[in-house]
mmCIF file of C-alpha atoms and ligand atoms in Angstrom:
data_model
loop_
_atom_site.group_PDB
_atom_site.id
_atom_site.type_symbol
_atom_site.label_atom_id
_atom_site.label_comp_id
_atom_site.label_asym_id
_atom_site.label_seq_id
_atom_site.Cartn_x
_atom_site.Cartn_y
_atom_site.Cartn_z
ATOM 1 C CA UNK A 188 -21.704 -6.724 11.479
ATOM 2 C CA UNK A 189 -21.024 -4.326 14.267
ATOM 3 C CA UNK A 190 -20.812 -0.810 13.016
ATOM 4 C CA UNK A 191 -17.947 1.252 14.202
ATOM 5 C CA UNK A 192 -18.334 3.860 16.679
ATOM 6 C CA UNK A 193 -19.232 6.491 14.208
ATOM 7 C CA UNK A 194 -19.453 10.276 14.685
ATOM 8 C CA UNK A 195 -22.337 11.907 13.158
ATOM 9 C CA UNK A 196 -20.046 14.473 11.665
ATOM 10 C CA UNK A 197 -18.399 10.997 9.174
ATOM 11 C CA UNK A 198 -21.610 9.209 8.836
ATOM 12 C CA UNK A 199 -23.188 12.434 7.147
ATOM 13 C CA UNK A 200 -19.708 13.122 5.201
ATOM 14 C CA UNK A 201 -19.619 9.319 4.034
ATOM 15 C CA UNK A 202 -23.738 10.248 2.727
ATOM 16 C CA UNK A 203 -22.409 13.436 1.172
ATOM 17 C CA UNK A 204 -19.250 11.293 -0.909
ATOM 18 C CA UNK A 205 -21.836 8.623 -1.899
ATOM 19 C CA UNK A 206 -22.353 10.587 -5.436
ATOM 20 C CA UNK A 207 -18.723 11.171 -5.837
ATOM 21 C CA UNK A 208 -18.239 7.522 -5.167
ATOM 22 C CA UNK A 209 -20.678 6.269 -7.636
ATOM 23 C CA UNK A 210 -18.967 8.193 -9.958
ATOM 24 C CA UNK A 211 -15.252 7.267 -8.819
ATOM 25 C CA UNK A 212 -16.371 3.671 -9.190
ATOM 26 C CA UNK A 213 -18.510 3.640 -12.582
ATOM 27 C CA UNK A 214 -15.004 5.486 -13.830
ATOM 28 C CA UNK A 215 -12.744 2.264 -11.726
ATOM 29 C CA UNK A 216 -14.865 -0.284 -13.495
ATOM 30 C CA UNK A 217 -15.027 1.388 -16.682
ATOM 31 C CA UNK A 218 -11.315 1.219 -17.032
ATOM 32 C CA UNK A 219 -10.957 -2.382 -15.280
ATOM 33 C CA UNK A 220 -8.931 -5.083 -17.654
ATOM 34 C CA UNK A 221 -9.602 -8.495 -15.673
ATOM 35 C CA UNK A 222 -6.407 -10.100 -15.664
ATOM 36 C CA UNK A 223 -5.508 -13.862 -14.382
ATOM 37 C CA UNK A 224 -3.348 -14.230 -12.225
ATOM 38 C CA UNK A 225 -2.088 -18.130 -13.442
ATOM 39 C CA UNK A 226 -1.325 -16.530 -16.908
ATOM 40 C CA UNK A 227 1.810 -15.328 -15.032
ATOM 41 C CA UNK A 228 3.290 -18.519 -13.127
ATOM 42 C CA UNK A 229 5.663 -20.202 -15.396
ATOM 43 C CA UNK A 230 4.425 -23.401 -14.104
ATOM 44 C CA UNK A 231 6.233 -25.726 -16.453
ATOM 45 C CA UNK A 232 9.452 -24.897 -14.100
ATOM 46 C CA UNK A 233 7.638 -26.313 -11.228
ATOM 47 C CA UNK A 234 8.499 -29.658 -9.958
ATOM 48 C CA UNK A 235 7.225 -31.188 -6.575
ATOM 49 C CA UNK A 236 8.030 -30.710 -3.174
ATOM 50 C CA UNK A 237 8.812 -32.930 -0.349
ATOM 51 C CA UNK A 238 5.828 -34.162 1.818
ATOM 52 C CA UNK A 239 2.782 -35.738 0.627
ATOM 53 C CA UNK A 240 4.126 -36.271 -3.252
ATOM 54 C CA UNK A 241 7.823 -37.568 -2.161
ATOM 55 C CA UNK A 242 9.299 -34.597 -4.229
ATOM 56 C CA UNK A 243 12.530 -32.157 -3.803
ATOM 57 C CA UNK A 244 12.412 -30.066 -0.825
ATOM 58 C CA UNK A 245 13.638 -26.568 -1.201
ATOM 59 C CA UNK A 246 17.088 -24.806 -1.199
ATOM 60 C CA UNK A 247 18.725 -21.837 -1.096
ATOM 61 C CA UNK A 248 20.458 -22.426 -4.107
ATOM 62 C CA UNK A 249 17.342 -23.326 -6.036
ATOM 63 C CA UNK A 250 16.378 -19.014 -5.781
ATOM 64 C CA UNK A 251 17.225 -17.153 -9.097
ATOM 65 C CA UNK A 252 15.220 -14.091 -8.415
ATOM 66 C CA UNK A 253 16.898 -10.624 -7.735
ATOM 67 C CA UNK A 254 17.347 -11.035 -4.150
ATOM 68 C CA UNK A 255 16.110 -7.699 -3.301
ATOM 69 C CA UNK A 256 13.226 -8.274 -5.788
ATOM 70 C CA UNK A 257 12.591 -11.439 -3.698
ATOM 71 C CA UNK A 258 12.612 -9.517 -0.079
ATOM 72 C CA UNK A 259 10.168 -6.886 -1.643
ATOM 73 C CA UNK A 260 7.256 -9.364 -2.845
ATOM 74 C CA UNK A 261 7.877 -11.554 0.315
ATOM 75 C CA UNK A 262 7.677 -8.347 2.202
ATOM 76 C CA UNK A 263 4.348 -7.270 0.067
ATOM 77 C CA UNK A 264 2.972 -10.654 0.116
ATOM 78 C CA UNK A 265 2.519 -10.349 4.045
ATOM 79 C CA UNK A 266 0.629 -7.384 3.510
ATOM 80 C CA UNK A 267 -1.710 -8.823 1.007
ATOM 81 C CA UNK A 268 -2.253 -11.584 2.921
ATOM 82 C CA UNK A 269 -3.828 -9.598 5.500
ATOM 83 C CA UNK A 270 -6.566 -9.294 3.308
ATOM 84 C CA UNK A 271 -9.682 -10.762 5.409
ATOM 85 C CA UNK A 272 -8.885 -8.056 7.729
ATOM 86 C CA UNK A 273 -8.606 -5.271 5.779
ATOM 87 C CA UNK A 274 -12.080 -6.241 3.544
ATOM 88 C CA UNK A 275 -13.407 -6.141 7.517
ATOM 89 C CA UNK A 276 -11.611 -2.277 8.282
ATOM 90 C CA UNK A 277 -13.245 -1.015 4.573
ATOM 91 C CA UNK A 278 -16.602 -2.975 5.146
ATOM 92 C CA UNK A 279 -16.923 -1.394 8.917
ATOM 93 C CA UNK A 280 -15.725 1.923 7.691
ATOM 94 C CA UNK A 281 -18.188 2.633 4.869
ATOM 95 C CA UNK A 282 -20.380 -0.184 4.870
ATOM 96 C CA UNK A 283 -21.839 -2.993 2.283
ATOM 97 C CA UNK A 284 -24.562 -0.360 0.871
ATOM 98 C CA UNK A 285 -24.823 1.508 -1.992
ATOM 99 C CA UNK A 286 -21.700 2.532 -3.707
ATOM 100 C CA UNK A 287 -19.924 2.655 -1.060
ATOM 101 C CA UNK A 288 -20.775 -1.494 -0.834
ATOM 102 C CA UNK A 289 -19.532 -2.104 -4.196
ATOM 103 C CA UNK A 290 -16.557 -0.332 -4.201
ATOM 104 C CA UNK A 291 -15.427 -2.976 -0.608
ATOM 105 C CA UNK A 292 -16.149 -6.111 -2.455
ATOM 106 C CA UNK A 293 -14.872 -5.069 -6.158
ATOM 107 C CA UNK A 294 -11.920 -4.048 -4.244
ATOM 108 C CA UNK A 295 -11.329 -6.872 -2.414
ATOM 109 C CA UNK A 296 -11.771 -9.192 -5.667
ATOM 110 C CA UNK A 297 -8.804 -6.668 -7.269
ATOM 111 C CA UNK A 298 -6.745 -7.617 -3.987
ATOM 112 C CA UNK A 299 -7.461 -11.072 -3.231
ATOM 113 C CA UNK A 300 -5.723 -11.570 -6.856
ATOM 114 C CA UNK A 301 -2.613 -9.846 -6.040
ATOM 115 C CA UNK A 302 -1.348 -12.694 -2.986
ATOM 116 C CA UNK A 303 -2.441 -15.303 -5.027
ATOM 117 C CA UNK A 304 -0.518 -14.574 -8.227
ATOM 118 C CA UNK A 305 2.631 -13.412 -6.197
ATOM 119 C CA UNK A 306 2.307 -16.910 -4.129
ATOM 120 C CA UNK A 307 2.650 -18.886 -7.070
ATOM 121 C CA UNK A 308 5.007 -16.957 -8.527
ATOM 122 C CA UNK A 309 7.560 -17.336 -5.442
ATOM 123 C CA UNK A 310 6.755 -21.019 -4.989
ATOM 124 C CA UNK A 311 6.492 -22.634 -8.564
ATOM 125 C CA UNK A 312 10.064 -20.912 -9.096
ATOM 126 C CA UNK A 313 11.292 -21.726 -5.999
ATOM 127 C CA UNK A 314 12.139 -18.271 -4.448
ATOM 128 C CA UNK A 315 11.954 -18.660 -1.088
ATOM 129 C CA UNK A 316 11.229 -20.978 1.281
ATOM 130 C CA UNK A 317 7.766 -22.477 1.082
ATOM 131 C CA UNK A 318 7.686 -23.311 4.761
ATOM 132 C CA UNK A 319 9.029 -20.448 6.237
ATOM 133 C CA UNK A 320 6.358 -18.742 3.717
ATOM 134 C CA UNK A 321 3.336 -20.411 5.309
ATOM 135 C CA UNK A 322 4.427 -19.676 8.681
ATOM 136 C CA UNK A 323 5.396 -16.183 8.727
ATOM 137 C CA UNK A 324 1.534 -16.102 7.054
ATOM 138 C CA UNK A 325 0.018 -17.236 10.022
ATOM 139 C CA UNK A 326 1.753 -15.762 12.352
ATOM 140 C CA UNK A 327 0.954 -12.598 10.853
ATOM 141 C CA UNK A 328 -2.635 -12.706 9.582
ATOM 142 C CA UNK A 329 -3.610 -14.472 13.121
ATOM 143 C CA UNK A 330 -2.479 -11.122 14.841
ATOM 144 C CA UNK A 331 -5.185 -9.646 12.353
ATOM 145 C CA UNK A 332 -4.842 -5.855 11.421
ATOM 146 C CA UNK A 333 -6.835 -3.028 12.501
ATOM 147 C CA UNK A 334 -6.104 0.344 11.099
ATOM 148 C CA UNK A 335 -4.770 3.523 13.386
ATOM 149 C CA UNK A 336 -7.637 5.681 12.286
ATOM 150 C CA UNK A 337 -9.988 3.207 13.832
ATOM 151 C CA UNK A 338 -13.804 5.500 13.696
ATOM 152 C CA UNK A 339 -12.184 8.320 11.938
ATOM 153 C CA UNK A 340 -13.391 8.542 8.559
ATOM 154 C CA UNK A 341 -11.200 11.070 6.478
ATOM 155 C CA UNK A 342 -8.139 10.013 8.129
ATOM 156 C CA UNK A 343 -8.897 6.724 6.999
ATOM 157 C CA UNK A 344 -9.221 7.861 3.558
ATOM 158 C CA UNK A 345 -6.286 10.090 3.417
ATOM 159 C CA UNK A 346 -4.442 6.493 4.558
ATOM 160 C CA UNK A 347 -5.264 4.305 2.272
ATOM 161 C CA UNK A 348 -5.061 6.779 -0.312
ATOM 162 C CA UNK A 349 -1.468 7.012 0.383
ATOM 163 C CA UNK A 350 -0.716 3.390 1.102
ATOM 164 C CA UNK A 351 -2.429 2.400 -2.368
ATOM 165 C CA UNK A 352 0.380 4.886 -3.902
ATOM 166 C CA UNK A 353 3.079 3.847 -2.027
ATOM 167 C CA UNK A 354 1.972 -0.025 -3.280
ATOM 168 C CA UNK A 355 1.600 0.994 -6.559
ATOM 169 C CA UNK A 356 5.709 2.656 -6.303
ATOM 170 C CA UNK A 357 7.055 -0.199 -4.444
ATOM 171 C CA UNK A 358 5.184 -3.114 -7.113
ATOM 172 C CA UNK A 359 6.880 -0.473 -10.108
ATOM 173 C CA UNK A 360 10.057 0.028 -8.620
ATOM 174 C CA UNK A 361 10.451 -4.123 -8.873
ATOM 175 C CA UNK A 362 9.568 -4.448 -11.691
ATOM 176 C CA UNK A 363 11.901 -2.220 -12.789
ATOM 177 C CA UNK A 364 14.481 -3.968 -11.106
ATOM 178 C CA UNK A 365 13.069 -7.899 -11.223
ATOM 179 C CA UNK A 366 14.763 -9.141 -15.157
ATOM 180 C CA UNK A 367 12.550 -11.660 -15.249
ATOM 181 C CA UNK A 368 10.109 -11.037 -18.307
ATOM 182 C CA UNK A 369 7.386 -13.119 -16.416
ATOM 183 C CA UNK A 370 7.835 -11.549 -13.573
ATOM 184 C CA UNK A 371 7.323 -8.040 -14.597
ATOM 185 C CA UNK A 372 4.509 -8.856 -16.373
ATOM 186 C CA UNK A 373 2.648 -9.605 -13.089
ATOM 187 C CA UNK A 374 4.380 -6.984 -11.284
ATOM 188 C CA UNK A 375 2.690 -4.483 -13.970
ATOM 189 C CA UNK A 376 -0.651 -5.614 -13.759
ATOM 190 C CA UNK A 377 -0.296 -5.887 -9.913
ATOM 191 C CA UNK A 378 0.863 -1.424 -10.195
ATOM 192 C CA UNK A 379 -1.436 -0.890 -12.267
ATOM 193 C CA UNK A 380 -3.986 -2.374 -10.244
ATOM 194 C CA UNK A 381 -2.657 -0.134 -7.022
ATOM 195 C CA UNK A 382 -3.000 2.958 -9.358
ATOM 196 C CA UNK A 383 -6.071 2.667 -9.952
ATOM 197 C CA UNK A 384 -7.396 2.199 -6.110
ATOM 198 C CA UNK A 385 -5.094 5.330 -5.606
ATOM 199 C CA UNK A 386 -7.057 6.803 -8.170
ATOM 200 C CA UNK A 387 -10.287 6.070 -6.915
ATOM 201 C CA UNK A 388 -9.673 6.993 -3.380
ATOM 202 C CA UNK A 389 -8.175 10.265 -4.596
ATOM 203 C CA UNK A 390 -11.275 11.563 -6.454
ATOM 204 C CA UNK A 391 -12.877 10.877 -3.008
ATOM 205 C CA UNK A 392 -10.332 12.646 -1.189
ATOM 206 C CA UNK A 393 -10.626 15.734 -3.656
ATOM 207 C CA UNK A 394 -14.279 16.282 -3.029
ATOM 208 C CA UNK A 395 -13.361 15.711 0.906
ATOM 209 C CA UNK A 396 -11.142 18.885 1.078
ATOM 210 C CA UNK A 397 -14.292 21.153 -0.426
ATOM 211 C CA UNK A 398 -16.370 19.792 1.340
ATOM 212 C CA UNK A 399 -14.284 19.550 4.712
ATOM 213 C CA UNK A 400 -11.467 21.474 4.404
ATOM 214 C CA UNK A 401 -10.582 22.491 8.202
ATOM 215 C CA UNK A 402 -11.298 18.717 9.266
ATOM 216 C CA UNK A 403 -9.602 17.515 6.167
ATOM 217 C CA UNK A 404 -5.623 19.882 7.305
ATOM 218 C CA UNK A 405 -5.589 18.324 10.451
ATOM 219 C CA UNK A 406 -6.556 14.811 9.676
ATOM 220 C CA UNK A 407 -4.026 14.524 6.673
ATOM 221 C CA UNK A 408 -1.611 16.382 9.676
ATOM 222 C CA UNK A 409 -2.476 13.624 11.828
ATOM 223 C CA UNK A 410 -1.972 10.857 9.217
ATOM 224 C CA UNK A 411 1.611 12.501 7.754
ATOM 225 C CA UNK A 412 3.165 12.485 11.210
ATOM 226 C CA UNK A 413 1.669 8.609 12.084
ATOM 227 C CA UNK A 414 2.094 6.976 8.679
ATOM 228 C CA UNK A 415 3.364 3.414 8.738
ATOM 229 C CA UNK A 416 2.760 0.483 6.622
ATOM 230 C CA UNK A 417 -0.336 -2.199 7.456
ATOM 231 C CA UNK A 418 2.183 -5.010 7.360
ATOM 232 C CA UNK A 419 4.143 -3.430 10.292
ATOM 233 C CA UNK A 420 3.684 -6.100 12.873
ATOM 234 C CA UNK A 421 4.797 -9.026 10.486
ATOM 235 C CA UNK A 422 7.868 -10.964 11.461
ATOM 236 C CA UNK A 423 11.040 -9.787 10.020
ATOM 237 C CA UNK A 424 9.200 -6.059 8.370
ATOM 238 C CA UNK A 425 11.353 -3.844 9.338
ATOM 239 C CA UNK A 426 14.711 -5.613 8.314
ATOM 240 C CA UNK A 427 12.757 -5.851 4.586
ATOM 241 C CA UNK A 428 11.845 -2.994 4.544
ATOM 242 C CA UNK A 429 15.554 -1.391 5.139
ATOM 243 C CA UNK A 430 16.312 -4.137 2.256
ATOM 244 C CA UNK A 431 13.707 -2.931 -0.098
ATOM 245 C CA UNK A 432 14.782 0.706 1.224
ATOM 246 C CA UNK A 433 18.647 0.010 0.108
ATOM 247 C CA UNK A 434 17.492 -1.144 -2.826
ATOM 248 C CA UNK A 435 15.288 1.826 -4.214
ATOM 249 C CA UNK A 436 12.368 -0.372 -4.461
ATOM 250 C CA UNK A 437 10.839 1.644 -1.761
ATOM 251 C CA UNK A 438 12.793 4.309 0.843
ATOM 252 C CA UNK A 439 12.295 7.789 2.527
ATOM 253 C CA UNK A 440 13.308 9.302 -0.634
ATOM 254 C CA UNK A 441 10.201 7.802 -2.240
ATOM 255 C CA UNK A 442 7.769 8.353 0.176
ATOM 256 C CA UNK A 443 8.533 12.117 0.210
ATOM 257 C CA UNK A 444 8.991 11.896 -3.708
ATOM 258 C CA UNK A 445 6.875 10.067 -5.276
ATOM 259 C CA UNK A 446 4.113 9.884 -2.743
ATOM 260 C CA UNK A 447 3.488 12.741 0.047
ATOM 261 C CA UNK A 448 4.426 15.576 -2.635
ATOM 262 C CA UNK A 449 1.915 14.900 -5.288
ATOM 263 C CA UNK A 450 -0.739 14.116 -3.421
ATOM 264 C CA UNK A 451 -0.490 17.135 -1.759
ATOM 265 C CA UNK A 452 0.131 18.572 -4.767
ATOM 266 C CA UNK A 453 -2.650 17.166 -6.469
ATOM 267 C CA UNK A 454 -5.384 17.646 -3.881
ATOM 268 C CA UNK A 455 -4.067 21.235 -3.760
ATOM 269 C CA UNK A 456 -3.760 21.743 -0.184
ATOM 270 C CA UNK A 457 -1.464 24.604 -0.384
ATOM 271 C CA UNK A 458 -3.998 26.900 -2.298
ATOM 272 C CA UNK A 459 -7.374 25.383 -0.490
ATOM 273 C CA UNK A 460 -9.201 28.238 0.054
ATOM 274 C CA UNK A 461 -12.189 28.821 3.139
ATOM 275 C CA UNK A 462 -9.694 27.559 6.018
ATOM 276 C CA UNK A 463 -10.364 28.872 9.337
ATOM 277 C CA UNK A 464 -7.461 29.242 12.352
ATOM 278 C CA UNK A 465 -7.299 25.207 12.784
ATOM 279 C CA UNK A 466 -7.001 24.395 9.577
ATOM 280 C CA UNK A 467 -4.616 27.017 8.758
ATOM 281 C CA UNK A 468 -2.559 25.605 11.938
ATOM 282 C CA UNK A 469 -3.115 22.008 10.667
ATOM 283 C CA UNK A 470 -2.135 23.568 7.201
ATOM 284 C CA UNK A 471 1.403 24.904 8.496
ATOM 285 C CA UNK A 472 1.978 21.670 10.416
ATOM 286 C CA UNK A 473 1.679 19.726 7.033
ATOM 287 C CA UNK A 474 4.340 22.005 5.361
ATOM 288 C CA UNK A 475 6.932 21.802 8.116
ATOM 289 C CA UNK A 476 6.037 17.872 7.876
ATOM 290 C CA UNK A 477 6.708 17.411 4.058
ATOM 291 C CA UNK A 478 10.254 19.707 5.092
ATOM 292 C CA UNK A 479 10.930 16.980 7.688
ATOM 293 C CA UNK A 480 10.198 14.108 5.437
ATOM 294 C CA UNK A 481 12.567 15.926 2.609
ATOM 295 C CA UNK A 482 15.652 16.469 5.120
ATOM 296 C CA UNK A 483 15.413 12.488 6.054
ATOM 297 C CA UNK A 484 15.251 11.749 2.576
ATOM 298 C CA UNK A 485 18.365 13.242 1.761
ATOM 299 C CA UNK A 486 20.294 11.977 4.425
ATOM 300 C CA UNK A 487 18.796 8.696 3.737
ATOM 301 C CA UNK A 488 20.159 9.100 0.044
ATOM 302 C CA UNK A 489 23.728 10.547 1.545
ATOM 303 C CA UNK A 490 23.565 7.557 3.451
ATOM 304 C CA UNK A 491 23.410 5.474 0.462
ATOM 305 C CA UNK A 492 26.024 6.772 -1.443
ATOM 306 C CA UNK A 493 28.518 5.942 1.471
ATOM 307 C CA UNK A 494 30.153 2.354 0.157
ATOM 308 C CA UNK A 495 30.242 -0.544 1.665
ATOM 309 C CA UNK A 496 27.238 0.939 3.587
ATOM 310 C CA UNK A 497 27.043 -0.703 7.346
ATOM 311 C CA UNK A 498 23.492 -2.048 8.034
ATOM 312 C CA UNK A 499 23.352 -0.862 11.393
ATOM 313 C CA UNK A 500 23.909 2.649 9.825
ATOM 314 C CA UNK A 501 21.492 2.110 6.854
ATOM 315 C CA UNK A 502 18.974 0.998 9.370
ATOM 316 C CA UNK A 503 19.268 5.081 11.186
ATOM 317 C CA UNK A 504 18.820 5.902 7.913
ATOM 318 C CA UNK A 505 15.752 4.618 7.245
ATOM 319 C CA UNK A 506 14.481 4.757 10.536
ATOM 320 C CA UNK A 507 15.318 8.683 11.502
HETATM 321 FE FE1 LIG B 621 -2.583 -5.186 -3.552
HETATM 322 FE FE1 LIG B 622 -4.678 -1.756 -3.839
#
C-alpha cells in the first residue's frame, strides 16, 4: 500500500492516539452484539425474478414501503456500497498496525453488514427496482470515493466522526418512520451500529483537542464550513436527499440539532482552555458557523410548514 503524503506533525499525533485507541476499541468490542443480517429479510415474501429463473419482473406497484423510508435506504445504500473505498481512505489514513489496524478491519466487518442486510431487505420485498439498483451501484462505486481531507489527519477524524452521527440520525429517524416491524428491527441494529463508530471516533477526537487544541479549532473550522456527505457524487443524491430532508429523516434542522451542537458540545470546544490567537480565530469562526447552520435550519423548517410545499422551493431550502 502506498502511504499517504503524511506530515510529521499527524504521523506523531496518530502515535500519540494509539493508547487512546486501544482503549476506544477494547471499550467498541466489549460492547459489540454480532447481529445477522439474514435474520431480518422476510424472505418467505420473496418470489423470483425475471431472467435466468423465468420469474416476475418488478413493478411499481409491487413497493409497500414508506416511500420516503424507501428513498432514504436507497439513498444510504449508495453510500454503503462505497465501502471498498472507504476501508482504502481509513487503511491509508491510519494504517493496518497496531490498534489503529484493528479498529479499519473490525470496522469494515460492522459496515460491510449494513449494504448487505439493507440489499436484501429492498429486493426480497420488492422495494425498488432491482435493475435500476445494480446500476446506479456501479456507476457510483466505479467513480470510487476519496475523502476531502485527503493527508490531513484530524480533519479526517473530526469527519467521520460527524458523518457516523449523522448515519446513526438518518438510520433512527427511519425507523421511526418505516411501520414495518421487520424493518425497524434492522434499521435499529444498523443505528446502533453507527453510534457506536461515533462513539469510538469521539473518544479519539476528545483526547485530540488536549492534545492539539489550536490545530484541532481550525480543522473542525475547516470541516464545518466543507461538510458534505461521501455519497455526494451518486446519481440522483441530491434529489434524495431533499426527499429524505422533507421528510425529517435527515435535513438542516438535524444536522445543526442533533449533530454539529453536541459534538461541539460534547468535545467542549467552547471552554477548551490553552488556545493561542489561531485557535481562538478558528474558535470564533466555529461559533459564527453553528449561528449560520441554525438560521438555515429554521428557514428550512419555515419552509416546511408552507403547504403544498413547491420542490423547486424545498430544494433552496435545503440547499441555502
Ligand atoms: Fe454503515
Ligand atoms: Fe458506521
Amino acid at each position: 500500500m502506498n502511504p499517504i503524503d503524511m506530515s510529521r506533525q499527524d504521523a506523531h499525533l496518530l502515535i500519540a492516539l494509539e493508547p487512546v485507541v486501544s482503549r476506544a476499541l477494547d471499550s467498541h468490542l466489549n460492547s459489540a452484539t454480532d447481529w445477522y443480517p439474514h435474520r431480518y429479510i422476510p424472505w418467505s415474501e420473496g418470489k423470483d425474478y425475471d431472467g435466468v429463473l423465468g420469474g416476475e419482473p418488478w413493478d411499481p406497484t409491487q413497493a409497500r414501503l414508506d416511500p420516503a423510508v424507501r428513498v432514504g435506504l436507497i439513498h444510504n445504500l449508495l453510500s454503503e456500497d462505497n465501502l471498498p473505498s472507504y476501508h482504502r481512505v481509513i487503511a491509508e489514513l491510519f494504517g493496518l498496525d497496531g490498534a489503529w489496524g484493528t479498529w479499519v478491519n473490525r470496522w469494515t466487518v460492522e459496515e460491510g453488514r449494513h449494504g448487505m442486510a439493507i440489499r436484501d431487505y429492498l429486493v426480497v420485498t420488492r422495494a425498488t427496482d432491482p435493475v435500476a439498483l445494480e446500476d446506479t451501484r456501479s456507476a457510483h462505486v466505479q467513480g470510487g470515493y476519496e475523502i476531502d481531507y485527503r493527508g490531513d489527519v484530524l480533519a479526517s477524524l473530526i469527519y467521520v466522526t460527524l458523518q457516523e452521527l449523522a448515519t446513526r440520525v438518518s438510520y433512527r429517524n427511519m425507523k421511526q418512520i418505516c411501520g414495518e416491524p421487520g424493518c425497524e428491527a434492522l434499521l435499529q441494529n444498523i443505528a446502533q451500529d453507527e453510534n457506536r463508530h461515533m462513539i469510538f471516533y469521539r473518544a479519539v477526537l476528545e483526547a485530540a483537542v488536549q492534545l492539539v487544541p489550536d490545530r484541532f479549532m481550525s480543522a473542525l473550522a475547516h470541516v464545518m464550513r466543507t461538510f458534505r456527505v461521501p455519497g455526494h457524487s451518486a446519481p440522483g443524491f441530491a434529489r434524495m436527499g431533499r426527499t429524505m430532508a422533507q421528510a425529517g429523516i435527515y435535513s438542516p434542522a438535524q444536522h445543526h440539532e442533533e449533530v454539529m451542537l453536541p459534538l461541539t458540545r460534547f468535545l467542549r470546544v467552547f471552554h477548551a482552555e490553552g488556545l493561542t490567537q489561531e485557535g481562538e480565530q478558528a474558535r470564533e469562526e466555529i461559533a459564527d458557523l453553528l449561528k449560520a447552520a441554525e438560521q438555515r435550519a429554521n428557514r428550512f423548517s419555515q419552509f416546511l410548514a408552507i403547504p403544498h410545499l413547491p420542490e423547486s422551493e424545498a430544494a433552496a431550502g435545503v440547499r441555502r
